[in-house]
Amino acid sequence: MAENERTSIESVLNEDRVFEPDEEFSRGAHIKSFEEYERIYDEAAKDPVAFWESVAESLHWFEPWHTPLVWTEPHAKWFVGGKTNVSYNCIDRHLETYRRNKAAIIWEGEPEDEIRTVTYQQLFNEVCRFANALKSLGVEKGDRVAIYMPMVPEAVFAMQACARIGATHTVIFGGFSADAIKDRVNDCACKVIITADGGYRRGKVLPLKETVDSAVESCPTVESVIVLKRAGNEVTMREGRDHWWHQIVAGKNTECPAEKLDSEHPLFILYTSGTTGKPKGILHTTGGYLTGAYITSKWVFDLKDEDTFWCTADVGWITGHSYVAYGPLANGSTVLMYEGAPNYPDFDRFWDIVERHRVTILYTAPTAIRAFLKWGDEYPERHDLSSLRLLGTVGEPINPEAWMWYHRVIGGSRCPIVDTWWQTETGSIMITPLPGATPTVPGTATRPFPGIIVDIQDRSGKSAEVDEGGFLTITHPYPSMLRTIWGDDERYRKQYWSEIPNVYFAGDGARRDKRGYYWIMGRVDDVINVSGHRLGTAEIESALVSHDAVAEAAVVGRPDEIKGQAIAAFVTLEGRHKPSEEMEEVLKKHVAKEIGSLAKPHDITFTEALPKTRSGKIMRRLLRELATTGEVKGDVTTLEDFSVLEKLREDEDGEA
Ligand code: WTA
């Protein structure tokens, strides 16, 4: 393949519905008009460092910084010389204000009628007691602590307690296997693991402690395991190593002064999968990360004291870090947390929660939205969703059909939608509408956040023309950026800073339209090259899903002698439709009509479900393997439901 073929990505999706911000919403918003956004953006673009300094000044610093940025590519240090504490900013600051007895966390367990409210004062007490418990086990500033917990308030207490004493946490999603725990805990040499006996998921109890028990056998650095009693399932406690949470906090002081930490002190490591090899430990530090999480929470979600903000992400993902555990609390907001599944006990659980707690802002993922769409309008229609004033999405490109459904059925055609593009690596939202300011168009994350300078480039670093696809890059350092990959700085340089000279390579394909709006076309490793044309899988999927009969679709490339790559589609149909050859033809024609015959799938496999990671991302790598070789040999440890893959494999065998 000629190099120039690899350097551009063809874009084929056209969408021209524009939604202007609602006037009343704009009047009350932090950023009130597109002109205001552009003014702030342009000023920040001229001097990003000055902009970020002005944001950081609204946080509490024990000692001010002397140098705002030290940049030696690819390493950034922000607010150098400054001393601060994330937990102090999220909790202590609010205690001297009217927020002291305000709800910080409203939590609902999966079993019904289980609700807890934690005020800022109570949050302070719980975090301090637990921080003192960690200290009593010998945890010191700089030690690493693993957190493997269900979505309960104690997960946030644990994160905040680590931040308070300067221990670096690594949260491991509660659905991961013992092997995944072992790899992560050993990679960053954790001293303590914090877990629970079990957590609820779809009415069942996940035996978390049992999973930790089998991991910890091969984790030589772990000295102690702290176990929260949550589900009441039976566990074995090893004398000397294992401690019950309630016993270890009993009698502990509710004062634990927040450590005055260097701005660059490591706050957390979060592991994320690359396309190949072992997970990467993305390192985030203190002052810069907090600055990004704080201001994006405030402006993107237009957070006000009256809001009840529900981000449905688990704390095991970056979204649960920045928009559950840290960003909203730094703003003194009320965060809603829900432990369980959206379809337990019925498909309307989310809407029931929104109605009962009068949730005002809902932030969730396209995969969830597509599931709701598939389940049908009757579930949201059972509930009064009029408290909602703003909706958000994150995690993958949202296809316009799902966007429109979210807008109409959940948002009552009234709520702005913020489609937010960012990554574990970026720590906070990078490209997004501001809800009172930015006219939105379904399917685009619109413009960069102030202080964020992005570009679309080819491999040589040349900027793309309007509507010309290319690689999404970030060209100037910003406070919440990752600092390195834990223990592997070489991989950090290689992965992010070597693909294109002098810029951060995000790994996503994108284009910029004539409005300057960014359209994310999916990961570049999900790009398919058909007859020399590079097509983003997301666009083809979006076209498939725009057909009435299709609930969900994934598209991958497989080698083809003539075209370079052929497009293989995997499609889940809406309940009332049945797979057939006619249907296959109809869908191929539909894609040809929507995008052009170039993008027409070569073959379509109908499936009851798609293989997904536990965070809901479609595992295209597996589908690609399946489409190419008819079997899957690679690592499947992060797969949510193995039976999906088994069925697909059988179907493929049947075809062969
Ligand atoms: C994808 C999640 C399109 C993208 C915060 C990115 C998106 C990866 C969007 C990061 C969006 C995230 N539109 N694509 N609004 N948001 N992505 O690390 O491919 O779990 O590179 O962080 O998700 O996923 P991660």
XYZ file of C-alpha atoms and ligand atoms in Angstrom, residues 272 318-319 393-397 419-425 506 508 520 523 617, ligand 1:
45
model
C -6.680 1.132 29.551
C -12.067 7.497 33.497
C -15.566 8.972 33.152
C -22.907 11.287 25.842
C -19.381 9.900 25.772
C -17.378 6.878 24.763
C -17.873 6.395 21.060
C -19.322 8.267 18.142
C -21.558 14.924 22.769
C -18.205 14.953 24.541
C -15.014 13.617 22.987
C -12.109 12.724 25.248
C -10.021 9.803 26.435
C -8.573 8.143 29.523
C -5.376 9.841 28.426
C -5.058 10.527 19.789
C -8.849 8.622 16.281
C -14.947 11.729 15.123
C -10.255 4.693 16.106
C -17.384 -0.838 23.630
C -13.904 7.210 21.723
C -13.649 7.631 27.342
C -16.623 9.745 19.366
C -12.678 7.652 20.949
C -13.836 9.055 27.878
C -11.641 7.812 22.030
C -15.551 9.028 21.265
C -11.984 6.678 22.956
C -16.260 9.979 22.041
C -11.535 6.917 24.376
C -17.206 10.816 21.365
C -14.911 8.869 23.333
N -17.343 10.666 20.028
N -15.744 8.928 19.943
N -17.940 11.715 22.005
N -15.834 9.851 23.310
N -14.746 8.356 22.101
O -10.273 6.033 26.985
O -12.325 6.641 20.047
O -12.496 4.852 27.385
O -10.324 7.714 21.534
O -12.302 7.348 27.299
O -13.410 6.576 22.903
O -12.070 5.933 25.235
P -11.754 5.974 26.777
